[in-house]
Amino acid sequence: MAAAPPSDFNGGKVESSEAGSKWLDAHYDPLASIHTFSACLALADLHGDGEYKLVVGDLGPGGQQPRLKVLKGPRVLTESPLSELPAAAVTFLKDHHEPRTPALALASGPCVYVYKNLRPYFKFSLPPLPVNPLEEDLWDQAKEDRIDPLTLKEMLEGIREKAEVPLSVQSLRFLQLELSEMEAFVNQHKSKAIKRQTVITTMTTLKKNLADEDAVSCLVLGTENRELLVLDPEAFTTLATMKLPSVPAFLEVSGQFDVEFRLAAACRNGNVYILRRDSKCPKYCIELSAQPVGLVRVHKVLVVGSNQDSLHGFTHKGKRLWTVQMPAAILTMNLLEQHSRGLQAVMAGLANGEVRIYQDKTLLNVIRTPDAVTSLCFGRFGREDNTLIMTTRGGGLIIKILKRTAVFVEGGGELGPPPAQATKLSVPRKTRLYVDQTLREREAGTAMHRTFQTDLYLLRLRAARAYVQALESSLSPVSATAREPLKLHAVVQGLGPTFKLTLHLQNTSAARPLLGLLVCFLHNEALYALPRAFFKVPLLVPGLSYPLETFVESLSDKGISDVIKVLVLREGQSAPLLSAHINMPVSEGLAAA
């Protein structure tokens, strides 16, 4: 580490805000008027003098007056206006020429502005997109006064609703005008050709052919046209073009362009797409349950922040590893890399004014700030290796320095998940039987599936037959109509010749009582006599079982028994609601006689 004191901060005085804190408070200016996000912050030795400076793509207050600022310590070294809002800022080495000073690339609108030694060096513009031929023909007619502005508006609205190629910015602005302003707009743009231009949404760097710290890097651009472009670092020509299903919002890359690389793009449709070298379309897709608000690669793990206040860890093939719930909404994310200790962790700025540092799902540290943090950047600043730079929602600037003696350990922040939760289970080794069975399933998978389907169909057939048999024999008399949910259970008591027959009738509905029901017995009059073969049922309250009793007298002296059929009907209806068959026992009294 550098031994020079941080003389640029607080007039040479560095104080610690909390006893036992891992951070030194170097600078805090709540009126710095810096409004930006993490993608527009970069640290680099722009002049090759060993003094690292902070590059800020400032949006300006309220998104007005965007500017490019370069800070040396807490002071603004240079400042220049921008024509459009910045989307990202990165520093990279574009060649092997000495001295090895990095170039600065700032993405703004459809252009990438490249600076060397803080001077304009090159401007790369995205190639124009094809214009809708119908739209172009309409504007040609309007310029020749063959159609009036009102007709032009109606036809452009029809094209916008049906055409696959979107309208140009000129046509979209025209459709927003009032009728009185349309003619002046058409006259103003008569001499201008129609252009359809996309814009850059995100940008990062990818090593060209070496993984060294001072290796040459390519620029990787994500556009509103759902494309990813890889630019040559010297000629600024397009080396590769990849298509995405949605507009990219965050990018993370690993590897080298000439060897092998992986590119992860978090898009506006809530998915993270992973591409590899020579792939024109995504190879893997991670479907999130919410919109992504940040994407950071920590070693081989992709850490995604979502607007459901949670961090998720995924492999490069899309497998979810862990999830951590945050106490507040995530506003920004970035990588914390401490080279001296080989530590990589993810920083998350929350809406409650906290900055949380996680290694996987383990909470390492919590930093509390006076205002919500909207951008984070960690690295060498000035001559200090481990400097944390934060900007706040109100435009403030916070600079903290990690103590040289600070060591991040598990549980250094607030209590997180218990350590036992991360302990791997002792899965037994695969046996020879398991391996043989796996090979058998691979070889005979189709036949095994067909056998399983055959057995399943036979099981369903037997269950259906048993159900039909139960209905026909009334073994389980339950009403099949949803309007009259009834359940009937019959009990026969006695040895004969007189039997006591008890019917237990129950209303199985949730809350509706039943009224106006009748019970009728059908029997062989030569064998049985019933004094009450037909009677009314009282009001049935839901959930209660009502016993209905009657007597049956056996008339046969030959020991013959028969079935008595019970019908439950509603007054005025001939179709029974419920029926049951009662197998009567043999009369012991008459059989003995």
Coordinates of C-alpha atoms in Angstrom, one line a residue:
M1 CA 0.0 0.0 0.0
A2 CA 1.0 3.6 -0.5
A3 CA 2.4 5.2 2.6
A4 CA 1.7 8.8 1.7
P5 CA -0.8 10.5 3.9
P6 CA -4.1 11.5 2.3
S7 CA -3.2 15.2 2.3
D8 CA -6.0 16.1 -0.2
F9 CA -8.8 15.2 2.2
N10 CA -9.9 17.6 5.0
G11 CA -6.8 19.6 5.0
G12 CA -4.6 16.6 5.9
K13 CA -6.8 15.5 8.9
V14 CA -8.5 12.2 8.7
E15 CA -10.9 11.2 11.5
S16 CA -12.8 8.1 12.4
S17 CA -16.5 8.6 12.9
E18 CA -17.1 5.5 15.1
A19 CA -14.9 3.7 17.6
G20 CA -13.9 0.4 16.2
S21 CA -15.0 1.3 12.6
K22 CA -13.1 -0.1 9.7
W23 CA -13.3 3.2 7.8
L24 CA -11.7 6.6 8.1
D25 CA -13.9 9.7 7.3
A26 CA -11.8 11.5 4.7
H27 CA -14.3 14.0 3.3
Y28 CA -18.0 14.9 3.4
D29 CA -19.5 17.7 1.4
P30 CA -23.4 17.7 1.4
L31 CA -23.3 20.6 -1.2
A32 CA -21.0 19.1 -3.8
S33 CA -23.8 19.1 -6.3
I34 CA -22.9 15.7 -7.9
H35 CA -25.9 13.8 -9.2
T36 CA -24.9 10.6 -10.8
F37 CA -25.1 6.7 -10.5
S38 CA -22.5 4.0 -10.2
A39 CA -22.0 3.4 -13.9
C40 CA -20.9 7.0 -14.4
L41 CA -18.0 6.8 -11.8
A42 CA -14.5 5.7 -12.7
L43 CA -11.1 5.9 -11.1
A44 CA -7.9 6.1 -13.2
D45 CA -4.4 7.5 -13.4
L46 CA -5.3 9.8 -16.3
H47 CA -1.9 11.6 -16.6
G48 CA 0.5 8.7 -15.7
D49 CA 1.8 10.5 -12.6
G50 CA 0.6 7.9 -10.0
E51 CA -2.2 10.2 -8.9
Y52 CA -5.6 8.5 -9.4
K53 CA -8.5 10.8 -10.2
L54 CA -12.2 10.4 -10.1
V55 CA -14.2 10.7 -13.4
V56 CA -17.8 11.7 -12.9
G57 CA -20.5 11.8 -15.6
D58 CA -22.8 14.3 -13.8
L59 CA -26.4 14.4 -14.7
G60 CA -26.9 17.8 -13.2
P61 CA -29.7 18.9 -10.9
G62 CA -33.0 17.6 -12.2
G63 CA -31.3 16.0 -15.2
Q64 CA -30.4 19.5 -16.6
Q65 CA -27.0 20.7 -17.7
P66 CA -25.1 17.4 -17.8
R67 CA -21.3 17.7 -17.3
L68 CA -18.1 15.7 -17.3
K69 CA -16.2 16.3 -14.1
V70 CA -12.7 15.2 -13.1
L71 CA -11.9 15.4 -9.3
K72 CA -8.5 15.4 -7.8
G73 CA -9.2 14.7 -4.1
P74 CA -12.4 16.5 -3.2
R75 CA -11.7 19.4 -5.6
V76 CA -13.0 19.6 -9.2
L77 CA -9.9 19.6 -11.5
T78 CA -11.7 20.0 -14.9
E79 CA -15.3 20.4 -16.0
S80 CA -16.9 20.3 -19.5
P81 CA -20.5 20.4 -20.6
L82 CA -22.2 17.4 -22.4
S83 CA -24.8 17.6 -25.1
E84 CA -26.8 14.7 -23.7
L85 CA -27.2 12.8 -20.4
P86 CA -24.3 10.4 -19.8
A87 CA -25.1 6.6 -19.7
A88 CA -21.7 5.2 -18.5
A89 CA -18.0 6.1 -18.0
V90 CA -15.1 3.7 -18.1
T91 CA -11.3 4.0 -18.4
F92 CA -9.3 1.5 -20.5
L93 CA -5.9 1.0 -22.2
K94 CA -6.3 1.2 -26.0
D95 CA -2.8 0.5 -27.2
H96 CA 0.7 -0.5 -26.1
H97 CA 2.3 2.9 -26.6
E98 CA 4.4 4.5 -23.9
P99 CA 3.6 6.1 -21.6
R100 CA 0.8 3.6 -20.7
T101 CA -1.9 6.2 -19.8
P102 CA -5.5 5.0 -19.9
A103 CA -8.1 6.6 -22.1
L104 CA -11.5 7.8 -20.8
A105 CA -14.7 6.7 -22.6
L106 CA -18.0 8.4 -21.9
A107 CA -21.2 7.1 -23.4
S108 CA -23.8 9.8 -24.0
G109 CA -26.8 9.4 -26.4
P110 CA -25.7 7.6 -29.6
C111 CA -22.0 8.5 -29.2
V112 CA -19.0 7.4 -27.2
Y113 CA -16.6 10.2 -26.5
V114 CA -13.0 9.1 -26.0
Y115 CA -10.5 11.3 -24.2
K116 CA -6.7 11.0 -23.8
N117 CA -5.0 13.2 -21.2
L118 CA -8.4 14.8 -20.6
R119 CA -8.5 16.0 -24.2
P120 CA -11.0 14.9 -26.9
Y121 CA -9.4 12.1 -28.9
F122 CA -12.2 10.3 -30.8
K123 CA -15.9 10.2 -31.2
F124 CA -17.7 7.0 -32.1
S125 CA -21.3 7.1 -33.3
L126 CA -23.7 4.2 -33.5
P127 CA -24.6 3.3 -37.0
P128 CA -28.0 4.7 -38.1
L129 CA -31.0 2.3 -38.3
P130 CA -33.1 1.7 -41.4
V131 CA -36.0 4.2 -41.8
N132 CA -39.5 3.0 -42.4
P133 CA -40.1 3.6 -46.2
L134 CA -43.7 4.6 -45.7
E135 CA -42.7 7.2 -43.2
E136 CA -40.0 8.5 -45.6
D137 CA -42.5 8.7 -48.4
L138 CA -44.9 10.7 -46.3
W139 CA -42.3 13.3 -45.3
D140 CA -41.3 13.6 -49.0
Q141 CA -44.9 14.4 -49.9
A142 CA -45.2 16.8 -47.0
K143 CA -42.1 18.7 -48.2
E144 CA -43.6 19.0 -51.7
D145 CA -46.9 20.3 -50.2
R146 CA -48.8 17.3 -51.6
I147 CA -50.4 16.5 -48.2
D148 CA -51.4 18.8 -45.3
P149 CA -50.0 18.5 -41.8
L150 CA -53.3 17.0 -40.4
T151 CA -53.3 14.2 -43.0
L152 CA -49.6 13.6 -42.3
K153 CA -50.3 13.2 -38.6
E154 CA -53.2 10.7 -39.2
M155 CA -51.1 8.6 -41.5
L156 CA -48.0 8.6 -39.2
E157 CA -50.2 7.5 -36.3
G158 CA -51.4 4.6 -38.4
I159 CA -47.8 3.6 -39.2
R160 CA -46.8 3.8 -35.5
E161 CA -49.6 1.3 -34.5
K162 CA -49.0 -1.3 -37.2
A163 CA -45.5 -1.0 -38.6
E164 CA -42.7 -3.3 -37.4
V165 CA -40.0 -0.6 -37.9
P166 CA -40.5 2.2 -35.3
L167 CA -40.9 5.8 -36.3
S168 CA -38.0 8.3 -36.2
V169 CA -37.5 10.9 -33.5
Q170 CA -38.6 13.6 -36.0
S171 CA -42.0 11.9 -36.5
L172 CA -42.5 11.2 -32.8
R173 CA -41.9 14.9 -32.0
F174 CA -44.3 15.9 -34.8
L175 CA -47.0 13.7 -33.3
Q176 CA -46.7 15.5 -30.0
L177 CA -47.3 19.0 -31.4
E178 CA -50.5 21.0 -31.4
L179 CA -52.3 21.6 -34.7
S180 CA -51.1 25.2 -34.8
E181 CA -47.5 24.2 -34.5
M182 CA -47.4 21.4 -37.1
E183 CA -47.0 23.6 -40.2
A184 CA -44.0 25.5 -38.8
F185 CA -42.4 22.2 -37.8
V186 CA -42.8 20.7 -41.3
N187 CA -41.3 23.9 -42.9
Q188 CA -38.4 23.8 -40.5
H189 CA -37.5 20.2 -41.3
K190 CA -38.0 20.3 -45.1
S191 CA -34.4 20.3 -45.8
K192 CA -33.4 17.6 -43.3
A193 CA -33.2 13.9 -44.1
I194 CA -35.1 11.5 -41.8
K195 CA -32.8 9.5 -39.5
R196 CA -33.5 6.8 -37.0
Q197 CA -30.8 6.6 -34.4
T198 CA -30.6 4.4 -31.3
V199 CA -28.8 5.3 -28.1
I200 CA -26.4 3.6 -25.7
T201 CA -27.9 2.3 -22.4
T202 CA -24.9 0.7 -20.8
M203 CA -21.1 0.2 -21.3
T204 CA -18.2 -1.8 -19.9
T205 CA -14.8 -3.1 -20.9
L206 CA -13.5 -6.5 -22.0
K207 CA -9.8 -7.6 -22.1
K208 CA -8.6 -8.1 -25.7
N209 CA -6.2 -11.0 -25.5
L210 CA -4.5 -10.9 -22.1
A211 CA -5.9 -11.0 -18.5
D212 CA -3.2 -8.6 -17.1
E213 CA -4.1 -5.5 -15.2
D214 CA -2.5 -3.3 -17.9
A215 CA -3.8 -5.2 -20.9
V216 CA -5.5 -3.6 -23.8
S217 CA -9.3 -3.7 -23.5
C218 CA -12.3 -3.5 -25.9
L219 CA -15.4 -1.4 -25.3
V220 CA -18.7 -3.3 -25.0
L221 CA -21.9 -1.3 -25.6
G222 CA -25.5 -2.1 -25.0
T223 CA -28.0 -0.2 -27.1
E224 CA -31.7 0.7 -27.0
N225 CA -32.0 -1.4 -30.2
R226 CA -31.5 -4.6 -28.1
E227 CA -28.0 -5.1 -29.4
L228 CA -24.5 -5.6 -27.8
L229 CA -21.5 -4.2 -29.7
V230 CA -17.8 -5.0 -29.1
L231 CA -15.5 -2.3 -30.4
D232 CA -11.9 -2.5 -31.4
P233 CA -9.8 -0.5 -29.0
E234 CA -7.6 1.1 -31.7
A235 CA -9.7 1.5 -34.8
F236 CA -13.1 1.7 -33.0
T237 CA -14.7 -0.6 -35.5
T238 CA -17.3 -3.2 -34.6
L239 CA -15.7 -6.6 -33.8
A240 CA -18.9 -8.4 -32.9
T241 CA -22.6 -7.8 -32.7
M242 CA -25.0 -9.8 -30.5
K243 CA -28.8 -9.6 -30.3
L244 CA -30.8 -9.7 -27.1
P245 CA -34.6 -10.2 -26.5
S246 CA -34.8 -7.0 -24.5
V247 CA -32.9 -3.7 -23.9
P248 CA -29.8 -4.2 -21.7
A249 CA -29.6 -2.1 -18.5
F250 CA -26.5 -3.6 -16.8
L251 CA -23.5 -5.5 -18.2
E252 CA -20.8 -7.8 -16.6
V253 CA -18.0 -9.5 -18.6
S254 CA -15.2 -12.0 -17.8
G255 CA -12.4 -13.5 -19.9
Q256 CA -10.7 -12.2 -23.1
F257 CA -12.3 -11.4 -26.5
D258 CA -9.7 -13.3 -28.5
V259 CA -9.7 -16.4 -26.2
E260 CA -13.0 -17.0 -24.4
F261 CA -15.4 -14.7 -22.6
R262 CA -18.8 -14.7 -20.9
L263 CA -21.1 -11.7 -21.0
A264 CA -24.1 -11.2 -18.7
A265 CA -26.7 -8.6 -19.5
A266 CA -29.5 -7.7 -17.1
C267 CA -32.4 -6.5 -19.3
R268 CA -35.6 -4.4 -18.8
N269 CA -37.8 -7.5 -19.2
G270 CA -36.6 -8.8 -15.8
N271 CA -34.3 -11.4 -17.2
V272 CA -30.5 -11.9 -17.2
Y273 CA -29.1 -13.3 -20.4
I274 CA -25.6 -14.9 -20.6
L275 CA -23.7 -15.0 -23.9
R276 CA -20.4 -16.7 -24.8
R277 CA -17.9 -16.1 -27.6
D278 CA -19.2 -16.7 -31.1
S279 CA -22.8 -16.8 -29.9
K280 CA -25.1 -14.4 -31.7
C281 CA -27.9 -15.0 -29.2
P282 CA -28.1 -15.7 -25.4
K283 CA -27.0 -19.2 -24.3
Y284 CA -28.5 -19.1 -20.9
C285 CA -31.4 -17.1 -19.4
I286 CA -32.0 -16.3 -15.7
E287 CA -35.7 -15.4 -15.1
L288 CA -36.1 -13.0 -12.2
S289 CA -39.4 -12.4 -10.3
A290 CA -38.8 -8.6 -10.3
Q291 CA -36.9 -5.9 -12.2
P292 CA -33.1 -5.9 -11.8
V293 CA -31.5 -2.8 -10.1
G294 CA -27.9 -3.9 -10.3
L295 CA -25.5 -6.6 -11.6
V296 CA -22.1 -7.4 -10.1
R297 CA -19.8 -10.3 -10.8
V298 CA -18.0 -11.6 -7.7
H299 CA -15.4 -14.3 -8.7
K300 CA -17.7 -16.8 -10.6
V301 CA -21.0 -15.7 -9.0
L302 CA -23.4 -13.2 -10.6
V303 CA -25.0 -11.1 -7.9
V304 CA -28.3 -9.5 -9.0
G305 CA -30.2 -6.9 -7.0
S306 CA -33.9 -6.7 -7.6
N307 CA -36.6 -4.2 -6.8
Q308 CA -38.1 -6.6 -4.3
D309 CA -35.3 -5.5 -1.9
S310 CA -33.3 -8.7 -2.3
L311 CA -29.9 -9.9 -3.5
H312 CA -29.6 -13.1 -5.5
G313 CA -26.5 -15.2 -6.3
F314 CA -26.4 -17.2 -9.6
T315 CA -23.9 -19.3 -11.4
H316 CA -23.0 -18.5 -15.1
K317 CA -25.4 -21.2 -16.1
G318 CA -28.3 -19.6 -14.3
K319 CA -28.5 -21.8 -11.2
R320 CA -29.6 -19.9 -8.1
L321 CA -27.2 -20.2 -5.2
W322 CA -28.6 -18.0 -2.5
T323 CA -30.9 -15.1 -1.7
V324 CA -30.5 -12.4 0.9
Q325 CA -33.4 -10.0 1.9
M326 CA -32.5 -6.4 2.4
P327 CA -34.1 -4.1 5.0
A328 CA -34.8 -1.4 2.4
A329 CA -34.9 -0.8 -1.3
I330 CA -31.6 -1.2 -3.2
L331 CA -30.6 2.0 -5.0
T332 CA -27.2 1.1 -6.3
M333 CA -24.6 -1.7 -6.4
N334 CA -20.9 -2.0 -7.1
L335 CA -17.9 -4.3 -6.6
L336 CA -15.5 -3.9 -3.6
E337 CA -12.1 -5.5 -4.5
Q338 CA -9.2 -5.4 -1.9
H339 CA -6.2 -6.6 -3.9
S340 CA -3.9 -6.8 -0.9
R341 CA -6.1 -9.4 0.8
G342 CA -7.6 -11.0 -2.3
L343 CA -11.1 -10.0 -1.2
Q344 CA -14.0 -9.5 -3.5
A345 CA -17.4 -8.4 -2.1
V346 CA -20.6 -6.6 -3.3
M347 CA -21.6 -3.2 -2.0
A348 CA -25.3 -2.3 -1.9
G349 CA -26.6 1.2 -1.2
L350 CA -30.0 1.1 0.4
A351 CA -32.8 3.7 0.6
N352 CA -32.6 3.8 4.4
G353 CA -29.1 5.4 4.3
E354 CA -27.1 2.2 4.7
V355 CA -24.3 0.7 2.6
R356 CA -24.1 -3.1 3.1
I357 CA -21.1 -5.2 2.1
Y358 CA -21.7 -8.9 1.4
Q359 CA -19.4 -11.8 0.5
D360 CA -21.8 -14.3 -1.0
K361 CA -24.7 -14.1 1.5
T362 CA -22.5 -13.2 4.5
L363 CA -22.8 -9.7 5.8
L364 CA -19.3 -8.2 6.3
N365 CA -19.9 -4.6 7.2
V366 CA -22.6 -1.9 7.4
I367 CA -21.9 1.8 6.7
R368 CA -24.5 4.4 7.8
T369 CA -24.6 7.7 5.9
P370 CA -26.5 10.9 6.5
D371 CA -28.4 10.6 3.2
A372 CA -29.3 7.7 0.9
V373 CA -26.4 6.7 -1.4
T374 CA -27.1 6.7 -5.2
S375 CA -23.6 5.7 -6.5
L376 CA -20.6 3.8 -5.2
C377 CA -17.0 3.4 -6.4
F378 CA -14.1 1.6 -4.6
G379 CA -10.5 1.6 -5.6
R380 CA -7.3 3.7 -5.7
F381 CA -8.0 7.4 -5.3
G382 CA -5.1 9.9 -5.0
R383 CA -2.4 7.7 -3.4
E384 CA -4.7 5.6 -1.2
D385 CA -5.4 2.1 -2.5
N386 CA -8.7 1.3 -0.7
T387 CA -10.9 4.4 -1.0
L388 CA -14.7 4.3 -1.0
I389 CA -16.5 7.1 -2.9
M390 CA -20.2 7.7 -2.5
T391 CA -22.6 10.3 -3.8
T392 CA -25.9 10.9 -2.1
R393 CA -29.5 11.6 -3.3
G394 CA -29.1 15.3 -2.4
G395 CA -25.9 15.7 -4.4
G396 CA -23.5 15.2 -1.6
L397 CA -20.0 13.6 -1.8
I398 CA -18.7 11.2 0.8
I399 CA -15.1 9.8 0.8
K400 CA -14.0 7.1 3.2
I401 CA -10.7 5.3 3.4
L402 CA -10.4 1.6 4.6
K403 CA -8.0 1.3 7.5
R404 CA -4.8 -0.6 6.7
T405 CA -5.4 -2.8 9.7
A406 CA -9.1 -3.5 8.8
V407 CA -10.0 -7.1 8.2
F408 CA -13.5 -8.2 7.1
V409 CA -14.8 -11.2 8.9
E410 CA -18.1 -13.0 8.9
G411 CA -20.6 -11.3 11.2
G412 CA -18.7 -8.0 11.0
G413 CA -22.0 -6.3 10.2
E414 CA -25.4 -7.0 11.7
L415 CA -26.6 -10.6 12.3
G416 CA -27.3 -12.4 9.1
P417 CA -28.1 -16.0 8.4
P418 CA -26.6 -18.6 10.9
P419 CA -23.3 -20.1 9.7
A420 CA -24.9 -23.6 9.9
Q421 CA -27.2 -22.6 7.0
A422 CA -24.2 -22.5 4.7
T423 CA -22.8 -25.8 5.8
K424 CA -22.8 -28.4 3.1
L425 CA -24.7 -31.7 3.7
S426 CA -22.6 -34.8 3.8
V427 CA -24.1 -36.5 0.8
P428 CA -23.1 -40.3 0.6
R429 CA -20.9 -41.5 -2.2
K430 CA -22.5 -43.0 -5.2
T431 CA -22.7 -46.8 -5.0
R432 CA -22.2 -49.3 -7.8
L433 CA -25.9 -50.1 -7.7
Y434 CA -26.8 -46.4 -8.0
V435 CA -24.6 -46.0 -11.1
D436 CA -25.9 -49.2 -12.7
Q437 CA -29.5 -48.0 -12.1
T438 CA -28.7 -44.6 -13.6
L439 CA -27.2 -46.2 -16.7
R440 CA -30.3 -48.5 -17.0
E441 CA -32.6 -45.5 -16.8
R442 CA -30.7 -43.7 -19.5
E443 CA -30.7 -46.7 -21.9
A444 CA -34.3 -47.8 -21.3
G445 CA -35.9 -44.5 -20.3
T446 CA -38.6 -44.7 -23.1
A447 CA -39.7 -48.2 -22.2
M448 CA -39.8 -47.5 -18.5
H449 CA -41.9 -44.4 -19.1
R450 CA -44.4 -46.4 -21.3
T451 CA -44.6 -49.1 -18.6
F452 CA -45.3 -46.5 -16.0
Q453 CA -48.0 -44.9 -18.1
T454 CA -49.7 -48.3 -18.7
D455 CA -49.8 -49.0 -15.0
L456 CA -51.1 -45.6 -14.3
Y457 CA -54.0 -46.0 -16.8
L458 CA -54.8 -49.4 -15.3
L459 CA -54.9 -47.9 -11.8
R460 CA -57.2 -45.1 -13.0
L461 CA -59.5 -47.7 -14.7
R462 CA -59.8 -49.9 -11.6
A463 CA -60.5 -46.8 -9.5
A464 CA -63.3 -45.7 -11.9
R465 CA -64.8 -49.2 -11.9
A466 CA -64.8 -49.4 -8.1
Y467 CA -66.4 -45.9 -7.9
V468 CA -69.2 -47.0 -10.4
Q469 CA -69.7 -50.2 -8.4
A470 CA -70.0 -48.2 -5.2
L471 CA -72.6 -45.9 -6.7
E472 CA -74.6 -48.8 -8.1
S473 CA -74.6 -50.7 -4.8
S474 CA -75.0 -47.4 -2.8
L475 CA -72.1 -48.4 -0.5
S476 CA -71.3 -44.8 0.1
P477 CA -74.6 -42.9 -0.4
V478 CA -73.6 -39.3 -0.9
S479 CA -75.6 -36.8 -3.0
A480 CA -74.0 -36.1 -6.3
T481 CA -75.8 -32.7 -6.8
A482 CA -74.1 -29.6 -5.6
R483 CA -77.5 -28.0 -4.8
E484 CA -78.4 -30.6 -2.2
P485 CA -75.3 -31.8 -0.4
L486 CA -76.6 -34.8 1.6
K487 CA -75.0 -37.8 3.3
L488 CA -77.0 -41.0 4.4
H489 CA -76.0 -43.8 6.8
A490 CA -78.3 -46.7 7.8
V491 CA -78.1 -49.0 10.8
V492 CA -80.3 -52.1 11.3
Q493 CA -80.7 -53.4 14.9
G494 CA -82.4 -56.5 16.3
L495 CA -82.7 -60.3 15.8
G496 CA -86.2 -60.4 14.3
P497 CA -88.8 -60.8 13.4
T498 CA -89.0 -57.0 14.2
F499 CA -86.0 -54.9 13.4
K500 CA -85.3 -51.3 14.2
L501 CA -84.1 -49.3 11.2
T502 CA -82.2 -46.0 11.9
L503 CA -81.3 -43.6 9.1
H504 CA -78.6 -40.9 9.9
L505 CA -79.2 -38.0 7.5
Q506 CA -76.6 -35.2 7.4
N507 CA -76.5 -31.8 5.6
T508 CA -72.9 -31.4 4.3
S509 CA -73.3 -27.9 3.0
A510 CA -71.2 -25.0 4.6
A511 CA -74.0 -22.7 5.7
R512 CA -77.3 -23.4 3.9
P513 CA -80.1 -25.4 5.8
L514 CA -82.3 -27.8 3.9
L515 CA -86.1 -28.0 4.1
G516 CA -88.9 -29.9 2.4
L517 CA -87.3 -33.3 2.1
L518 CA -89.1 -36.7 2.1
V519 CA -87.9 -40.2 2.8
C520 CA -89.5 -43.2 1.1
F521 CA -88.9 -47.0 1.5
L522 CA -89.4 -49.4 -1.4
H523 CA -89.6 -53.1 -0.3
N524 CA -91.1 -56.5 -1.0
E525 CA -94.5 -56.4 0.7
A526 CA -94.6 -60.2 0.9
L527 CA -91.5 -60.3 3.0
Y528 CA -91.6 -57.0 5.1
A529 CA -94.1 -54.7 6.6
L530 CA -93.2 -51.1 7.6
P531 CA -95.6 -49.0 9.7
R532 CA -93.9 -45.8 8.4
A533 CA -92.9 -46.4 4.8
F534 CA -93.1 -42.6 3.9
F535 CA -92.5 -39.6 6.2
K536 CA -91.2 -36.0 6.0
V537 CA -87.7 -34.9 7.1
P538 CA -87.4 -31.9 9.5
L539 CA -85.2 -28.9 8.8
L540 CA -81.6 -30.1 8.4
V541 CA -79.0 -27.7 10.0
P542 CA -75.6 -27.9 8.3
G543 CA -73.1 -30.2 10.0
L544 CA -75.5 -32.1 12.2
S545 CA -76.5 -35.7 11.8
Y546 CA -80.3 -36.4 12.3
P547 CA -81.4 -39.9 13.3
L548 CA -84.7 -41.0 11.6
E549 CA -86.1 -44.2 13.1
T550 CA -88.7 -46.7 11.9
F551 CA -89.5 -50.4 12.5
V552 CA -89.4 -53.3 10.0
E553 CA -91.3 -56.5 10.6
S554 CA -90.2 -59.7 8.7
L555 CA -93.2 -61.7 7.4
S556 CA -91.4 -64.7 6.0
D557 CA -91.0 -67.9 8.0
K558 CA -88.5 -69.5 5.6
G559 CA -85.5 -67.5 6.6
I560 CA -85.4 -65.4 3.5
S561 CA -84.0 -61.8 3.5
D562 CA -84.2 -59.1 0.8
V563 CA -83.0 -55.5 0.1
I564 CA -84.9 -52.4 1.2
K565 CA -84.3 -49.3 -1.0
V566 CA -84.3 -45.9 0.7
L567 CA -85.1 -42.8 -1.4
V568 CA -84.6 -39.2 -0.3
L569 CA -86.7 -36.8 -2.4
R570 CA -87.8 -33.2 -2.5
E571 CA -91.4 -32.2 -2.4
G572 CA -92.9 -31.8 -5.9
Q573 CA -90.0 -33.7 -7.6
S574 CA -90.0 -37.3 -8.8
A575 CA -86.2 -37.8 -9.2
P576 CA -84.6 -38.8 -5.9
L577 CA -81.8 -36.7 -4.5
L578 CA -80.2 -39.7 -2.8
S579 CA -80.7 -43.4 -2.7
A580 CA -79.4 -46.4 -0.7
H581 CA -79.8 -50.1 -0.6
I582 CA -80.1 -51.8 2.9
N583 CA -79.3 -55.5 3.1
M584 CA -81.7 -56.8 5.7
P585 CA -80.5 -59.7 8.0
V586 CA -82.3 -63.1 8.3
S587 CA -84.9 -63.1 11.1
E588 CA -83.5 -65.4 13.8
G589 CA -86.9 -65.7 15.6
L590 CA -88.8 -67.1 12.6
A591 CA -85.9 -69.2 11.4
A592 CA -85.8 -71.0 14.9
A593 CA -89.6 -71.5 14.8

